[in-house]
CSV table of C-alpha atoms in Angstrom, one decimal:
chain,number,residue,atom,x,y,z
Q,203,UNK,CA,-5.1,3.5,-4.8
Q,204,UNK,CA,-8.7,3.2,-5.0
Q,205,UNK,CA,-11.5,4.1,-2.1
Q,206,UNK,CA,-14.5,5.6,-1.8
Q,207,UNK,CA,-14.4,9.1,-1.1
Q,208,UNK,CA,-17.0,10.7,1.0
Q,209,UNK,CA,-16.4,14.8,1.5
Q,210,UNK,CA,-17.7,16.0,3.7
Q,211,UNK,CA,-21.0,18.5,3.6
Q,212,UNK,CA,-21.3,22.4,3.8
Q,213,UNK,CA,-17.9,24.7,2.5
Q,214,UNK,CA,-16.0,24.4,5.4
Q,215,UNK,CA,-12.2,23.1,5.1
Q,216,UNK,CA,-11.0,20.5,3.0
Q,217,UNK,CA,-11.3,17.6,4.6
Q,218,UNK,CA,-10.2,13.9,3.0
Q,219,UNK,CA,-12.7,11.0,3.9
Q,220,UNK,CA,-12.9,7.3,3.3
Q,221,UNK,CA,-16.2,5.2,3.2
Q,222,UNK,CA,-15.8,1.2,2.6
Q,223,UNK,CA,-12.7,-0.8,1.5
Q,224,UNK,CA,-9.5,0.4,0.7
Q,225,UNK,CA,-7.2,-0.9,-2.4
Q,226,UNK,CA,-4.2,-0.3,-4.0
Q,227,UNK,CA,-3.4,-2.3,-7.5
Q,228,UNK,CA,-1.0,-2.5,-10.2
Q,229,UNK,CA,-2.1,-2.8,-14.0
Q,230,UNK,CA,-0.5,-4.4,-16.8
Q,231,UNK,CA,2.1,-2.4,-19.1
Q,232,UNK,CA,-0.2,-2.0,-21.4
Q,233,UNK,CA,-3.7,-0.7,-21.0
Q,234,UNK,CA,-6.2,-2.3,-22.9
Q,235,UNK,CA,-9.3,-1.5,-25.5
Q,236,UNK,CA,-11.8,-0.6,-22.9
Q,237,UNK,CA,-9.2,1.6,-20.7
Q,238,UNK,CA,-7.5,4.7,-21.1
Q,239,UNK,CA,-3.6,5.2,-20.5
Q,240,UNK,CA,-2.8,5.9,-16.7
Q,241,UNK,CA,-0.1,6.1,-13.9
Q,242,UNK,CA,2.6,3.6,-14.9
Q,243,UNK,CA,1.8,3.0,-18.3
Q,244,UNK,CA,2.3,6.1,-19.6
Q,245,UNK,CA,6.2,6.1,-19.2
Q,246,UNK,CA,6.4,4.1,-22.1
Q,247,UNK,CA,5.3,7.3,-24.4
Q,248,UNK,CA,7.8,10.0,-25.2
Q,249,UNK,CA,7.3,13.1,-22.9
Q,250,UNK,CA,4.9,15.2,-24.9
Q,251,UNK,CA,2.4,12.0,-25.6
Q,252,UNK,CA,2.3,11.3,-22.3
Q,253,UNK,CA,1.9,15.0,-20.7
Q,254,UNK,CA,-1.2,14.9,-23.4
Q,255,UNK,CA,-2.9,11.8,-22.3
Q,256,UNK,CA,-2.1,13.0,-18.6
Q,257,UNK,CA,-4.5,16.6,-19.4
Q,258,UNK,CA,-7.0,14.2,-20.9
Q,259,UNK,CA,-8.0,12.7,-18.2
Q,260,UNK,CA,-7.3,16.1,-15.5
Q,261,UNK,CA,-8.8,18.8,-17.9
Q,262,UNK,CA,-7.9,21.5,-14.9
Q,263,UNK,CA,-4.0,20.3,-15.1
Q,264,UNK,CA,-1.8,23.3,-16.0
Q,265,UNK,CA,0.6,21.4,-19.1
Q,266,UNK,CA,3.5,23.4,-18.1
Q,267,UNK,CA,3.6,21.0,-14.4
Q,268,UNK,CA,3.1,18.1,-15.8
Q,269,UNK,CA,5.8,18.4,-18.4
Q,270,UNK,CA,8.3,19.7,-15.8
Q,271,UNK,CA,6.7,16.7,-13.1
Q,272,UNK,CA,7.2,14.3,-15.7
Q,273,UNK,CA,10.8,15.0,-17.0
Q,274,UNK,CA,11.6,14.8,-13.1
Q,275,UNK,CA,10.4,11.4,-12.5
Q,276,UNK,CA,11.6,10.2,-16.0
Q,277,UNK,CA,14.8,11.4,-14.4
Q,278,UNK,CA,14.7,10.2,-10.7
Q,279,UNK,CA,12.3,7.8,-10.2
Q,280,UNK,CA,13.3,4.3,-10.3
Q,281,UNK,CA,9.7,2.8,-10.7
Q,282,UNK,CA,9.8,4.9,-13.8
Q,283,UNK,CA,12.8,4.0,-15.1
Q,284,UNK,CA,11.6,0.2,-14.8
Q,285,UNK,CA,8.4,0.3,-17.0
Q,286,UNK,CA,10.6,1.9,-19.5
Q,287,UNK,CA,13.1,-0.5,-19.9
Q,288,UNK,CA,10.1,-3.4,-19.8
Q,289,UNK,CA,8.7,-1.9,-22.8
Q,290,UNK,CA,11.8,-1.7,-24.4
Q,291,UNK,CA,12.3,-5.7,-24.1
Q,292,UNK,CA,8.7,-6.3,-24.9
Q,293,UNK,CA,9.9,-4.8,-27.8
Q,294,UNK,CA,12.9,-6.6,-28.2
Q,295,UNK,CA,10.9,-9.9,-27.7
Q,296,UNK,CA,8.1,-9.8,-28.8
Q,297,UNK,CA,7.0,-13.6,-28.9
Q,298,UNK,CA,8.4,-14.2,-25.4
Q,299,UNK,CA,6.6,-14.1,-22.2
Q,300,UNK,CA,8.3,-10.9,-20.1
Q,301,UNK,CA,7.1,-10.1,-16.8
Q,302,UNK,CA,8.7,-8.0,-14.1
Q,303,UNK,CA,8.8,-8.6,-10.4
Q,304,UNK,CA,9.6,-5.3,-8.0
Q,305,UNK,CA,11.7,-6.5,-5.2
Q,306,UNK,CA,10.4,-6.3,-1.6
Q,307,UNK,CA,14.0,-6.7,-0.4
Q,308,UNK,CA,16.6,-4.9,-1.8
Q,309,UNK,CA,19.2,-7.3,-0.3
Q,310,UNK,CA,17.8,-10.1,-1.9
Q,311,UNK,CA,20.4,-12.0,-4.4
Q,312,UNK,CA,18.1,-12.8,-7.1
Q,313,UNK,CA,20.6,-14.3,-8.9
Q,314,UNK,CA,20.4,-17.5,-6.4
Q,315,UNK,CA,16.3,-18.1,-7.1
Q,316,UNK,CA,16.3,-16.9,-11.2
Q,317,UNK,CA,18.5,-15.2,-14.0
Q,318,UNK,CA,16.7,-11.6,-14.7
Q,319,UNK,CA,17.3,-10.2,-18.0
Q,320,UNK,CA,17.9,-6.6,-16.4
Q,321,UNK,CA,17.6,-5.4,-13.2
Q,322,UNK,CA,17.2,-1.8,-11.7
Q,323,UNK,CA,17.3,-0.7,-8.2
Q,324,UNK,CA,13.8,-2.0,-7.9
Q,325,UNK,CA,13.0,-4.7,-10.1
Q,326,UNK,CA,14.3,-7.7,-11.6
Q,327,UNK,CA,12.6,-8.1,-15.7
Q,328,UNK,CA,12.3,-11.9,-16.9
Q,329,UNK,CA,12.5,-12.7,-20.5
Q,330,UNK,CA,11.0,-16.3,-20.7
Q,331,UNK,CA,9.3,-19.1,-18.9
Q,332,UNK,CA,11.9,-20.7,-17.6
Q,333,UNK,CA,12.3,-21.0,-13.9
Q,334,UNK,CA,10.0,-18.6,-11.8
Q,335,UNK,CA,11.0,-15.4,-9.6
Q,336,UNK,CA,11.0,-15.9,-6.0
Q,337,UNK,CA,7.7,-16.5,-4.5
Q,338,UNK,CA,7.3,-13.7,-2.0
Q,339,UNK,CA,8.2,-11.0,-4.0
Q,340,UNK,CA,3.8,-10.3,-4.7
Q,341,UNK,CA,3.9,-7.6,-7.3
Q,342,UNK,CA,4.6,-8.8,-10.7
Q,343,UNK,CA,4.2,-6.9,-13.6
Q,344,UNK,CA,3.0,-8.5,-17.1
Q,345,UNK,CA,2.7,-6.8,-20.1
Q,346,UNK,CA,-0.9,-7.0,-21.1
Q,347,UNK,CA,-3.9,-8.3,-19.2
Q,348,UNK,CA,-7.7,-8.0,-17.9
Q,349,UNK,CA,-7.9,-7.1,-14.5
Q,350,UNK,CA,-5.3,-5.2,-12.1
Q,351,UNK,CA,-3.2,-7.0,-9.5
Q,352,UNK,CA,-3.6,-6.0,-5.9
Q,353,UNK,CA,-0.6,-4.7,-3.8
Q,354,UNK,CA,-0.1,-6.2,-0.3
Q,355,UNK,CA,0.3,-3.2,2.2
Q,356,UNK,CA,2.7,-5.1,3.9
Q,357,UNK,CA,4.6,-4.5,0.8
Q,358,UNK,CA,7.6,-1.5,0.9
Q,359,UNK,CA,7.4,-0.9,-2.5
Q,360,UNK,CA,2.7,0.2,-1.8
Q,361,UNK,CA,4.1,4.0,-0.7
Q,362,UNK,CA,6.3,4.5,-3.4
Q,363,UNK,CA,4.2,3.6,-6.7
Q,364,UNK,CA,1.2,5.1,-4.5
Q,365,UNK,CA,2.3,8.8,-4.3
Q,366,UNK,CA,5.4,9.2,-6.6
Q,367,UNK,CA,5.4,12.9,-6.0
Q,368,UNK,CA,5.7,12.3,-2.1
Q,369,UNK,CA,8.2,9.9,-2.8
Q,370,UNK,CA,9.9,10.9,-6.3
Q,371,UNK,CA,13.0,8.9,-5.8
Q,372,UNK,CA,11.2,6.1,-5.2
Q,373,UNK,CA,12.0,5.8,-1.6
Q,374,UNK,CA,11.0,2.5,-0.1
Q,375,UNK,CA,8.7,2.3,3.0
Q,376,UNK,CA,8.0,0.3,6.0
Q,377,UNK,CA,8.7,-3.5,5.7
Q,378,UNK,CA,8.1,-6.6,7.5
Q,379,UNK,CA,12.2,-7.1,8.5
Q,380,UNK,CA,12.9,-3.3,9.6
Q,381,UNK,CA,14.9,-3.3,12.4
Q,382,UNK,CA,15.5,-0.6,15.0
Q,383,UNK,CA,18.9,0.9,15.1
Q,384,UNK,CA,21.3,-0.1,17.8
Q,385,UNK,CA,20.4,2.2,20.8
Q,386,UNK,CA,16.6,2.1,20.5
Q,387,UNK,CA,16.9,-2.1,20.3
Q,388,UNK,CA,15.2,-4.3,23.5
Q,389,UNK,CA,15.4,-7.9,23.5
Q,390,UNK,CA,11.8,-7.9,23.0
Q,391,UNK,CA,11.2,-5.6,20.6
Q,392,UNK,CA,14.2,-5.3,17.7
Q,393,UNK,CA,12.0,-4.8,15.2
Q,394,UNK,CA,10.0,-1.5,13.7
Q,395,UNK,CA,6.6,-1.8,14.0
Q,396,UNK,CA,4.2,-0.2,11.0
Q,397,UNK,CA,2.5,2.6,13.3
Q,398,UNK,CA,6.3,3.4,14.5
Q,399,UNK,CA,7.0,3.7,10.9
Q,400,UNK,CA,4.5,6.3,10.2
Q,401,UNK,CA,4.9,8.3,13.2
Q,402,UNK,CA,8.3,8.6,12.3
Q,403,UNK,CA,7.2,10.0,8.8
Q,404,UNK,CA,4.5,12.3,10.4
Q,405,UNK,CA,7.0,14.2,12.8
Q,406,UNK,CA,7.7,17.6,11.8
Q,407,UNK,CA,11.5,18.4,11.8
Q,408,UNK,CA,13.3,20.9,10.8
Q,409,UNK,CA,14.0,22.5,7.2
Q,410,UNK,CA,11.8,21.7,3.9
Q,411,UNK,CA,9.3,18.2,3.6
Q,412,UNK,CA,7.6,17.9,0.6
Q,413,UNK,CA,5.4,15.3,3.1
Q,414,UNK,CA,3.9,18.3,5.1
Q,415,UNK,CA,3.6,20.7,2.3
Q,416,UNK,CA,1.7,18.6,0.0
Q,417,UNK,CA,-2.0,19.7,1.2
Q,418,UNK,CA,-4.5,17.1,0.1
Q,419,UNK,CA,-2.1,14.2,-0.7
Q,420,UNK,CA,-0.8,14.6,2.9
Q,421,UNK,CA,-4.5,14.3,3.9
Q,422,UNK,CA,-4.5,11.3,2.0
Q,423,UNK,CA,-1.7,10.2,2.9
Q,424,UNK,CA,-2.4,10.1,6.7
Q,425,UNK,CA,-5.7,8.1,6.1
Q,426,UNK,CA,-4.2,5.1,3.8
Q,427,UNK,CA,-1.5,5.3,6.9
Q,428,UNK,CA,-3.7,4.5,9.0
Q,429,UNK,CA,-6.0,2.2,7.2
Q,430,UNK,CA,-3.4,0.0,6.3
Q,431,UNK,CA,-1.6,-0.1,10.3
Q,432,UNK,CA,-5.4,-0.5,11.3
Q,433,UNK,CA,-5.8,-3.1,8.6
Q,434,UNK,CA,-2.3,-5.0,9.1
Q,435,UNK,CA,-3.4,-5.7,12.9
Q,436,UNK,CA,-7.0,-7.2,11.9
Q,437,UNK,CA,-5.3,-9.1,9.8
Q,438,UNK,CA,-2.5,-10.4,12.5
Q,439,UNK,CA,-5.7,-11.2,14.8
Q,440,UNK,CA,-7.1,-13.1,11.9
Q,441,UNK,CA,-3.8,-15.6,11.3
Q,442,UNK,CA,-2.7,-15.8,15.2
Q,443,UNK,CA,-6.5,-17.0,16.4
Q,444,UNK,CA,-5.0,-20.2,18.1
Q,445,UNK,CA,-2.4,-18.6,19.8
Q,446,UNK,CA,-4.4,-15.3,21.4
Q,447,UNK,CA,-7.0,-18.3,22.4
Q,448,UNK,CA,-9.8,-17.8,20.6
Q,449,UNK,CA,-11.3,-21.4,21.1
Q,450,UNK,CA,-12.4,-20.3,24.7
Q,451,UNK,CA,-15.1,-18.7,23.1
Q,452,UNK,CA,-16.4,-21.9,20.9
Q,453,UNK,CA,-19.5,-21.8,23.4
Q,454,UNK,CA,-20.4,-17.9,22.0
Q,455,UNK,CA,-19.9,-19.0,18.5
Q,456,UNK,CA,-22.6,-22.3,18.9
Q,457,UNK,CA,-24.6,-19.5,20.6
Q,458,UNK,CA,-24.5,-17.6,17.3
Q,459,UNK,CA,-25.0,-20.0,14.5
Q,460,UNK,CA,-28.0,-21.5,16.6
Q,461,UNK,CA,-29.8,-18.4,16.8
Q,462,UNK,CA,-28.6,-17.9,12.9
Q,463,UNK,CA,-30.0,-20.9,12.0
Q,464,UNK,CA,-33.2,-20.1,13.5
Q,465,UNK,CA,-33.7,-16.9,11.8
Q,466,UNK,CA,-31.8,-18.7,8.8
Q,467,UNK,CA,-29.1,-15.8,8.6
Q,468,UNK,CA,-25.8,-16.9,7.3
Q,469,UNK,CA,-22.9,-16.4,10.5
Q,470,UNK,CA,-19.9,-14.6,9.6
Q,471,UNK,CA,-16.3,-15.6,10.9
Q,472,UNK,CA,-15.4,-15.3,14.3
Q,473,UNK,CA,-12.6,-12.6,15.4
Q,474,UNK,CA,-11.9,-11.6,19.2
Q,475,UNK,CA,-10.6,-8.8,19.5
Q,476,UNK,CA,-8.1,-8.6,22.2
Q,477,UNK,CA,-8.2,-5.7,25.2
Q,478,UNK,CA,-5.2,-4.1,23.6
Q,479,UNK,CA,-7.1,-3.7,20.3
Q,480,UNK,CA,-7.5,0.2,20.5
Q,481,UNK,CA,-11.6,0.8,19.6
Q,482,UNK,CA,-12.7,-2.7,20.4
Q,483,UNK,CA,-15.7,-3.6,23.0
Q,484,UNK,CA,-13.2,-5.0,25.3
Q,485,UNK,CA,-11.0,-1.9,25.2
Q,486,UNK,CA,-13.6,-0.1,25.4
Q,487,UNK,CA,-15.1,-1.5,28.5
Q,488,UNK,CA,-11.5,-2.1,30.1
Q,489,UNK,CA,-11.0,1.6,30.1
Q,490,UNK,CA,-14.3,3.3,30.3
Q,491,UNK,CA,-14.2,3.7,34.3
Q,492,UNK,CA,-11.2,5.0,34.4
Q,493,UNK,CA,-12.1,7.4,31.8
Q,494,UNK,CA,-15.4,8.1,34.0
Q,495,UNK,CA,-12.9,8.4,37.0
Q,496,UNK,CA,-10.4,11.0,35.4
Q,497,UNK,CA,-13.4,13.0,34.2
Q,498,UNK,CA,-15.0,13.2,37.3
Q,499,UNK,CA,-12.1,13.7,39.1
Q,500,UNK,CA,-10.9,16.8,36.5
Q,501,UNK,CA,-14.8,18.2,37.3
């Protein structure tokens, strides 16, 4: 995950805060000249090498937790377990283009789109060119490379490889196909909607969560929650234009690139947001009196 972080002033309470765009990658297996060892890659090194690499780059870490955090996830963690056995077949084939794809769907026969050298609970690894993993499944892993690939958060494998220690079985999150169980189904809504998801997670229940008792990574946590439900419904309102009716405000947009083109500014891309959108103008001025009202009324 990568953001920028804005803490707040003064030395009151801990407080996590986001400025600008939010982004959560994937690098290659193996880091290259200009980088230093980090998150997935270092599973590939024995334990020791990678607890030393780890208190390189956190000089405050205690090495006594991070030997004992990374011989649990060595252990447990799926995600883990994968780069591992990529390496290993890297190693194995060394003049053959390996890549491996972690599945979005667990109930996805792979076997019908491609034939994976090995597969784990989360990921299928392909030795060779031939053929090509299913198309949907959007993180693929490739042994070396320049630049990081960027995880969809639509993607129920972006929690897991996010925050390993909030997730250290590897625990897959919200996806596009979750349905609601039996006696909470409607025949309009059968499916689990992202900010149902995460208010699921965020309820307090009863008995031990490592969720609630991780202090600033629960902070954190909350946040990229929210960015990415926030996010997601932008980006429905983006793809569905035609069908919320956007085109009955063609006249404002003429408006606007006139009045551009006279101060020659360059026009940006035109999103409605609807009345339901919590935070937009229209919601904003659909409910205002009525907020007036109950606060006059309370007064």
């Amino acid at each position: 995950m990568g953001a920028q972080i804005k803490p707040p002033r003064g030395t009151g309470p801990y407080c996590y805060r986001l400025h600008g765009q939010v982004y959560h990658r994937v690098s290659p297996l193996y880091a290259s000249d200009q980088h230093k060892e980090s998150y997935g890659q270092l599973y590939i090194f024995d334990s020791s090498e990678a607890t030393e690499k780890r208190l390189s780059n956190n000089q405050n870490g205690l090495q006594h937790v991070f030997e004992k955090l990374d011989f649990m996830l060595r252990e447990i963690n799926p995600f883990a377990q994968s780069y591992l056995q990529m390496h290993r077949l890297v190693q194995e084939h060394p003049t053959t283009s390996v890549k491996m794809v972690f599945l979005e769907d667990k109930n996805l026969d792979m076997w019908r789109y491609n034939t994976p050298t090995l597969c784990t609970d989360v990921a299928a690894i392909f030795v060779g060119d031939n053929g090509e993993p299913p198309a949907k499944r959007d993180i693929c892993v490739y042994p070396v490379g320049d630049t990081c690939q960027s995880i969809s958060p639509l993607n129920q494998c972006c929690d897991p490889m996010t925050y390993p220690l909030l997730f250290p079985r590897g625990e897959c999150s919200w996806n596009t196909g979750m349905e609601h169980v039996e006696e909470r189904r409607t025949e309009k809504r059968t499916r689990v909607t992202q900010l149902q998801y995460y208010a699921c997670r965020l309820s307090q229940r009863n008995g031990f969560s490592i969720l609630h008792n991780s202090g600033k990574l629960f902070q954190q946590y909350i946040v990229d929650a929210y960015v990415k439900t926030e996010g997601s419904r932008l980006h429905f309102l983006r793809q569905n234009k035609k069908d919320l009716r956007i085109e009955l405000y063609r006249g404002l947009l003429d408006a606007l690139e006139c009045r551009a083109h006279n101060e020659n500014i360059r026009t940006g891309k035109l999103i409605i947001q609807p009345s339901s959108f919590q935070g937009s103008p229209r919601h904003m001025q659909q409910n205002g009196p009525y907020a007036c009202d109950v606060t006059s009324s309370d007064t």
